[in-house]
Coordinates of N, CA and C in Angstrom, one line a residue:
K1 N 249.8 -150.0 -26.6 CA 248.5 -150.4 -26.9 C 248.7 -149.7 -28.3
K2 N 248.1 -150.9 -29.7 CA 247.9 -150.3 -30.6 C 247.4 -148.8 -31.1
H3 N 247.4 -148.8 -32.1 CA 247.0 -147.1 -32.5 C 246.8 -146.7 -34.1
V4 N 245.8 -146.5 -35.1 CA 246.0 -146.6 -35.6 C 245.1 -144.8 -35.6
T5 N 245.2 -143.8 -37.1 CA 244.8 -142.6 -36.6 C 243.6 -143.0 -38.1
R6 N 242.5 -142.7 -38.4 CA 241.4 -142.0 -38.9 C 241.7 -140.8 -39.6
T7 N 240.7 -140.9 -40.6 CA 241.2 -139.5 -40.9 C 238.3 -138.9 -41.3
V8 N 238.6 -138.0 -40.1 CA 237.5 -137.3 -40.2 C 237.3 -136.1 -41.4
V9 N 235.8 -136.5 -41.5 CA 234.9 -135.1 -42.0 C 234.7 -134.2 -42.1
E10 N 235.1 -133.2 -41.6 CA 234.0 -131.8 -41.2 C 232.9 -130.6 -41.8
D11 N 231.9 -130.6 -41.8 CA 231.7 -129.5 -42.4 C 232.3 -128.4 -41.6
V12 N 232.4 -127.2 -41.7 CA 233.1 -126.6 -40.9 C 232.1 -125.1 -41.5
Y13 N 232.4 -123.8 -41.3 CA 230.5 -123.0 -41.6 C 231.4 -121.6 -41.2
Y14 N 232.7 -120.3 -41.9 CA 232.7 -119.5 -41.4 C 232.0 -118.2 -42.8
N15 N 231.8 -117.7 -42.2 CA 231.0 -116.6 -42.6 C 229.6 -117.3 -43.7
D16 N 229.1 -118.2 -43.7 CA 227.9 -118.6 -44.1 C 228.7 -119.7 -45.4
I17 N 229.8 -119.1 -46.1 CA 230.3 -120.3 -46.4 C 230.7 -121.8 -46.0
E18 N 230.0 -122.9 -47.0 CA 230.4 -124.2 -46.5 C 232.1 -125.0 -46.8
E19 N 232.3 -125.2 -46.1 CA 234.1 -125.8 -45.9 C 234.3 -127.3 -45.9
E20 N 235.1 -128.4 -46.0 CA 235.1 -129.6 -45.4 C 236.5 -129.0 -44.5
S21 N 236.8 -129.6 -43.3 CA 237.7 -129.4 -42.1 C 238.5 -130.9 -41.8
Y22 N 239.6 -131.8 -43.0 CA 240.1 -133.0 -42.5 C 240.6 -132.9 -40.8
K23 N 240.6 -133.9 -40.6 CA 241.6 -134.0 -39.2 C 241.3 -135.7 -38.9
I24 N 242.7 -134.9 -38.4 CA 243.4 -137.3 -38.3 C 242.8 -138.2 -36.3
I25 N 242.4 -138.6 -36.2 CA 243.0 -138.6 -34.6 C 243.2 -139.9 -34.6
P26 N 243.6 -140.1 -33.7 CA 243.9 -141.9 -32.8 C 243.0 -143.1 -33.0
V27 N 243.2 -143.6 -33.3 CA 241.9 -144.9 -33.0 C 241.9 -146.2 -32.6
E28 N 242.4 -147.1 -30.6 CA 242.6 -147.5 -30.5 C 241.8 -149.0 -31.7
V29 N 242.8 -149.8 -31.6 CA 242.5 -151.2 -32.9 C 242.6 -152.7 -31.5
D30 N 242.8 -152.7 -30.4 CA 242.7 -153.3 -29.2 C 241.3 -153.5 -29.7
E31 N 240.8 -154.9 -29.1 CA 239.4 -155.4 -28.4 C 239.4 -154.6 -27.5
F32 N 238.5 -154.2 -27.1 CA 238.2 -153.8 -25.5 C 236.4 -154.4 -26.0
T33 N 236.0 -154.4 -25.0 CA 234.3 -154.9 -23.8 C 234.6 -153.5 -22.6
K34 N 233.2 -152.8 -22.7 CA 232.5 -151.8 -22.0 C 232.4 -152.2 -20.4
V35 N 232.7 -151.6 -19.3 CA 231.9 -151.8 -18.4 C 231.1 -150.3 -18.2
Y36 N 230.2 -150.6 -18.0 CA 229.2 -149.2 -17.3 C 229.1 -149.3 -16.0
Q37 N 229.0 -147.5 -15.8 CA 229.5 -147.3 -14.7 C 227.5 -147.1 -13.3
V38 N 226.8 -148.8 -13.6 CA 225.8 -148.7 -13.4 C 225.7 -148.2 -10.9
K39 N 223.8 -147.2 -11.1 CA 224.1 -146.7 -10.8 C 224.6 -147.7 -9.0
K40 N 224.0 -149.1 -8.7 CA 224.9 -148.4 -8.1 C 226.2 -150.2 -8.1
F41 N 226.7 -150.4 -9.0 CA 227.8 -150.3 -9.0 C 228.5 -151.2 -7.6
N42 N 229.1 -150.0 -7.6 CA 230.4 -151.0 -6.0 C 229.1 -151.9 -5.5
D43 N 227.6 -151.8 -5.1 CA 226.8 -151.9 -4.0 C 227.6 -153.8 -4.4
I44 N 227.6 -153.9 -5.9 CA 227.1 -155.5 -6.9 C 228.0 -156.3 -6.3
L45 N 229.6 -154.7 -6.5 CA 231.3 -155.5 -6.2 C 230.6 -156.3 -4.3
K46 N 229.6 -155.1 -3.8 CA 230.8 -155.2 -1.8 C 229.9 -157.1 -2.2
F47 N 228.7 -157.3 -3.3 CA 228.2 -158.3 -2.6 C 228.3 -159.6 -3.1
L48 N 229.2 -159.0 -4.2 CA 230.1 -160.7 -4.6 C 230.8 -161.5 -4.8
T49 N 231.4 -162.6 -4.4 CA 232.0 -163.6 -4.4 C 233.1 -163.3 -4.9
P50 N 234.0 -163.5 -3.6 CA 235.6 -163.6 -5.1 C 235.3 -164.6 -6.5
Q51 N 235.0 -165.5 -6.3 CA 234.5 -166.1 -7.2 C 233.4 -165.8 -8.8
G52 N 233.0 -165.1 -8.4 CA 231.9 -164.0 -9.8 C 233.0 -163.1 -9.3
C53 N 233.1 -162.2 -9.3 CA 234.8 -161.5 -9.3 C 236.0 -162.1 -10.4
R54 N 236.0 -163.1 -10.1 CA 237.4 -163.9 -10.8 C 236.5 -164.5 -12.8
I55 N 235.1 -163.8 -12.6 CA 234.1 -164.6 -13.2 C 234.0 -163.8 -14.4
L56 N 233.5 -162.6 -13.7 CA 233.1 -161.6 -14.0 C 234.6 -161.2 -14.5
L57 N 235.8 -160.5 -14.1 CA 236.9 -160.9 -14.5 C 237.0 -161.4 -16.1
Y58 N 236.7 -163.0 -16.7 CA 237.2 -163.6 -17.5 C 236.0 -163.2 -17.9
L59 N 234.3 -162.4 -17.6 CA 234.1 -162.5 -19.4 C 234.2 -160.9 -19.7
Q60 N 234.9 -160.2 -18.7 CA 234.9 -159.2 -19.8 C 236.3 -159.0 -20.7
G61 N 236.5 -160.3 -20.8 CA 237.8 -160.6 -21.8 C 237.2 -162.2 -22.9
V62 N 236.2 -162.8 -22.6 CA 235.6 -163.8 -24.1 C 234.7 -162.8 -24.5
L63 N 233.2 -162.3 -23.6 CA 232.2 -161.5 -24.2 C 232.0 -161.1 -26.5
P64 N 231.6 -161.7 -26.9 CA 231.3 -161.7 -27.8 C 230.7 -160.5 -28.1
H65 N 231.2 -159.6 -29.3 CA 230.7 -158.4 -30.1 C 229.4 -158.1 -30.5
D66 N 229.2 -157.6 -30.2 CA 228.0 -156.7 -30.0 C 226.2 -158.3 -30.0
Q67 N 226.5 -158.5 -27.9 CA 226.5 -160.0 -28.3 C 226.1 -160.1 -26.9
D68 N 224.5 -160.3 -26.1 CA 224.1 -159.7 -24.7 C 223.9 -160.9 -23.6
Y69 N 224.8 -162.4 -24.7 CA 224.8 -163.8 -24.5 C 225.8 -163.7 -24.3
V70 N 226.4 -165.3 -23.3 CA 227.7 -165.8 -23.7 C 227.5 -167.4 -23.5
E71 N 228.3 -169.0 -23.6 CA 228.2 -169.5 -22.8 C 229.6 -169.9 -21.8
I72 N 229.1 -170.8 -20.4 CA 230.3 -170.5 -19.6 C 229.9 -172.6 -19.3
Q73 N 231.6 -173.1 -20.3 CA 231.3 -174.2 -19.9 C 232.3 -173.9 -18.5
R74 N 231.6 -175.1 -17.4 CA 232.4 -174.9 -16.1 C 234.4 -175.3 -16.0
S75 N 234.3 -176.4 -16.8 CA 235.6 -177.4 -17.3 C 236.1 -175.9 -17.6
K76 N 235.6 -175.9 -18.9 CA 236.8 -175.5 -20.0 C 237.2 -173.7 -18.9
V77 N 236.3 -172.4 -18.0 CA 236.2 -171.6 -18.1 C 237.6 -172.0 -16.4
G78 N 237.2 -173.0 -15.6 CA 238.0 -173.6 -14.9 C 239.6 -173.9 -14.7
K79 N 239.4 -175.0 -16.2 CA 241.5 -175.0 -16.8 C 241.8 -173.6 -17.3
V80 N 241.2 -172.4 -17.7 CA 241.5 -170.8 -18.0 C 242.0 -170.1 -16.8
L81 N 241.0 -170.4 -15.7 CA 241.5 -169.3 -14.2 C 242.3 -170.6 -13.2
D82 N 242.5 -171.9 -13.7 CA 243.4 -173.1 -12.4 C 242.8 -173.1 -11.8
V83 N 241.4 -173.3 -11.8 CA 240.3 -173.2 -10.3 C 239.2 -174.9 -10.8
H84 N 239.2 -175.0 -9.6 CA 237.8 -176.8 -9.5 C 236.4 -175.5 -10.0
P85 N 235.8 -177.1 -11.7 CA 234.9 -176.5 -12.2 C 233.6 -175.8 -10.7
N86 N 233.5 -176.4 -9.9 CA 232.4 -176.0 -8.2 C 233.1 -175.2 -7.8
T87 N 233.7 -174.0 -7.7 CA 234.9 -172.8 -8.4 C 234.1 -171.7 -8.8
V88 N 234.3 -172.4 -10.3 CA 233.4 -171.3 -11.1 C 231.8 -171.3 -11.3
S89 N 231.0 -173.2 -10.9 CA 229.7 -172.6 -10.5 C 229.7 -171.7 -9.2
L90 N 230.1 -171.8 -8.0 CA 229.8 -170.4 -7.1 C 230.1 -169.1 -7.6
G91 N 231.2 -169.4 -8.5 CA 231.3 -167.6 -9.5 C 229.9 -167.6 -10.6
I92 N 228.8 -168.2 -10.4 CA 228.9 -168.0 -12.1 C 227.1 -167.8 -10.9
Q93 N 226.6 -168.9 -9.4 CA 225.6 -167.9 -9.0 C 225.7 -167.2 -8.1
S94 N 227.4 -166.0 -7.7 CA 227.0 -165.4 -7.4 C 226.9 -164.1 -8.4
L95 N 227.7 -163.7 -9.1 CA 227.2 -163.5 -10.5 C 225.1 -163.3 -10.5
L96 N 224.5 -164.8 -10.9 CA 223.7 -164.7 -10.9 C 222.8 -163.8 -9.8
D97 N 222.5 -164.4 -8.9 CA 222.3 -163.2 -7.8 C 221.8 -161.1 -8.1
Q98 N 223.1 -161.3 -8.7 CA 223.9 -159.5 -8.5 C 223.3 -159.4 -9.4
N99 N 222.3 -160.5 -10.2 CA 222.3 -159.8 -11.8 C 222.5 -159.4 -13.0
I100 N 223.8 -160.0 -13.1 CA 224.6 -159.5 -13.8 C 224.6 -160.7 -15.0
I101 N 224.7 -161.5 -14.7 CA 223.2 -162.7 -15.0 C 223.0 -163.4 -15.6
C102 N 222.1 -163.7 -16.0 CA 220.9 -165.0 -15.4 C 220.9 -165.9 -17.1
K103 N 220.2 -167.2 -16.8 CA 220.4 -167.9 -17.3 C 218.9 -167.9 -18.7
R104 N 220.5 -168.5 -19.6 CA 219.4 -168.8 -20.9 C 219.5 -170.7 -21.8
G105 N 220.1 -170.6 -21.4 CA 220.8 -173.1 -21.6 C 221.6 -172.7 -20.7
K106 N 221.3 -174.2 -20.5 CA 222.5 -174.7 -20.3 C 223.2 -174.7 -19.6
T107 N 224.5 -174.6 -21.0 CA 225.8 -173.5 -20.5 C 225.4 -171.7 -20.4
D108 N 224.9 -172.0 -21.5 CA 224.4 -170.2 -21.8 C 223.7 -168.7 -21.1
Y109 N 224.3 -168.3 -21.2 CA 223.8 -167.0 -20.2 C 224.4 -165.2 -20.7
W110 N 222.8 -164.8 -20.8 CA 222.3 -163.6 -20.4 C 223.3 -162.9 -19.7
I111 N 223.9 -161.4 -20.3 CA 224.7 -159.8 -19.9 C 223.8 -159.5 -19.6
N112 N 223.8 -158.3 -18.6 CA 222.9 -157.5 -19.1 C 223.9 -157.1 -19.0
P113 N 223.3 -155.9 -20.6 CA 224.5 -154.9 -20.9 C 224.2 -153.8 -20.6
L114 N 223.5 -153.5 -19.3 CA 223.0 -151.9 -18.3 C 225.1 -152.1 -17.8
V115 N 225.3 -153.2 -17.7 CA 226.5 -153.8 -16.9 C 227.8 -153.7 -17.8
L116 N 227.4 -155.0 -18.2 CA 228.9 -154.7 -19.4 C 228.6 -155.9 -20.7
F117 N 228.6 -154.5 -21.9 CA 229.0 -154.6 -23.4 C 230.2 -155.0 -24.2
N118 N 230.2 -155.5 -25.3 CA 231.0 -155.8 -26.1 C 230.7 -154.5 -27.4
G119 N 230.6 -153.7 -27.9 CA 230.3 -153.2 -29.0 C 229.7 -152.0 -28.5
N120 N 228.7 -152.0 -29.9 CA 228.1 -150.6 -30.2 C 226.4 -150.9 -29.3
R121 N 226.4 -150.5 -27.8 CA 225.3 -150.4 -27.2 C 223.9 -149.7 -27.3
L122 N 224.9 -148.6 -28.1 CA 222.8 -148.1 -28.6 C 222.7 -148.9 -29.9
Q123 N 223.5 -149.3 -30.6 CA 222.7 -149.6 -32.2 C 221.8 -151.0 -31.9
Y124 N 222.8 -151.7 -30.6 CA 222.3 -152.8 -30.4 C 220.3 -152.8 -30.1
F125 N 221.0 -151.9 -29.0 CA 219.5 -151.7 -28.8 C 218.8 -151.1 -30.2
K126 N 218.7 -150.1 -30.3 CA 218.2 -149.9 -32.3 C 217.3 -150.3 -32.1
K127 N 218.6 -152.2 -32.8 CA 217.9 -152.8 -33.5 C 217.1 -154.0 -33.0
N128 N 218.1 -153.9 -31.9 CA 216.8 -155.9 -31.3 C 216.1 -155.2 -29.9
A129 N 215.8 -153.6 -29.3 CA 215.1 -153.5 -28.3 C 214.2 -152.0 -28.8
P130 N 214.6 -151.9 -29.6 CA 213.8 -149.7 -29.7 C 212.8 -149.0 -28.3
S131 N 212.6 -150.1 -27.5 CA 211.4 -149.7 -27.3 C 211.8 -149.6 -25.6
K132 N 213.2 -150.1 -25.1 CA 213.6 -149.5 -23.9 C 214.6 -148.5 -24.8
I133 N 214.7 -147.7 -25.0 CA 216.1 -145.8 -25.8 C 215.0 -145.4 -25.3
N134 N 215.5 -145.1 -24.2 CA 214.7 -143.0 -23.4 C 215.5 -141.9 -24.6
Y135 N 214.9 -141.7 -25.4 CA 215.4 -139.8 -26.1 C 214.5 -138.7 -25.3
V136 N 215.9 -138.3 -25.8 CA 215.7 -137.1 -24.9 C 215.8 -135.4 -25.7
A137 N 215.0 -134.3 -25.2 CA 215.2 -133.3 -26.4 C 216.6 -132.4 -26.8
G138 N 217.1 -132.1 -25.5 CA 218.1 -131.5 -26.0 C 219.2 -131.1 -24.4
K139 N 219.8 -130.1 -24.5 CA 221.0 -130.1 -23.4 C 220.8 -129.6 -22.0
E140 N 219.1 -129.3 -21.9 CA 219.2 -129.4 -20.8 C 218.9 -130.4 -20.0
Q141 N 217.6 -130.8 -20.8 CA 217.5 -132.7 -20.1 C 218.0 -133.2 -20.2
V142 N 219.0 -133.4 -20.6 CA 220.4 -134.4 -20.5 C 220.8 -134.0 -18.7
K143 N 221.3 -133.3 -18.7 CA 221.8 -132.3 -17.6 C 220.5 -132.9 -16.2
E144 N 219.6 -132.2 -16.8 CA 218.1 -132.9 -15.2 C 218.6 -134.7 -15.2
L145 N 218.7 -135.2 -16.6 CA 218.6 -137.1 -16.3 C 219.2 -137.4 -15.5
Y146 N 220.6 -136.7 -16.5 CA 221.9 -136.8 -15.2 C 222.6 -137.0 -13.5
E147 N 221.3 -135.1 -13.9 CA 221.5 -135.8 -11.7 C 220.8 -135.5 -11.0
K148 N 219.9 -135.9 -11.4 CA 218.7 -136.6 -11.0 C 218.9 -138.3 -11.5
G149 N 219.7 -138.9 -12.6 CA 219.9 -140.6 -11.6 C 218.9 -141.4 -12.2
K150 N 217.8 -141.0 -13.6 CA 216.1 -141.1 -14.1 C 216.6 -140.6 -15.4
T151 N 215.7 -141.3 -15.7 CA 215.2 -141.6 -17.6 C 213.9 -141.5 -17.2
K152 N 213.6 -140.8 -18.2 CA 212.3 -140.5 -18.2 C 211.9 -140.9 -19.6
K153 N 210.7 -140.9 -20.2 CA 210.2 -141.2 -21.8 C 209.9 -139.7 -21.8
V154 N 210.4 -139.0 -22.8 CA 209.8 -138.4 -23.8 C 208.8 -138.1 -24.3

C-alpha cells in the first residue's frame, strides 16, 4: 500500500502555557470505500444470493466519492464480472430485497449509506440531511447508546 505522511499541529498545555506540538502521522492515499457494520449485517449476508454478493463487492469498487447513488448497467457490469446480464439482474434484485440499494432511475440505484459509503459520511449528512444526525451530549451518553445499540435524539 502507498502511504504518505502529514504533519498535525496540536495545541498542548504545560502548566497553563500553550505550546504547539507537531507530530507526523501516516495517511493512506489509496482510494477506499467504507463498509459499515450495521446491526443485522450478518442477516443481510445470510439472505443475499451469490449474485447479490458479487454485485455488492463490485459496488464497493466503483462507488463514487461522496455520492449515495450509482449507475448499474447490466451489460457493462456483466462484462466486468464475466457473467451474463441476467445474472447481474438477479444480483440487483437480491440487493433490492435486502434494502442495500433502491431504484433511482432506469439504471441508477440509491446506495444505503448506512451500509456502504465512499467519503466522509458525517459531512455528507450534515450537508444533505442534517435532520438525520443524532447528536449526543458526552462520553456517558455515547457509551449508553453503544451498549443499547439504539440512537436517541438529544
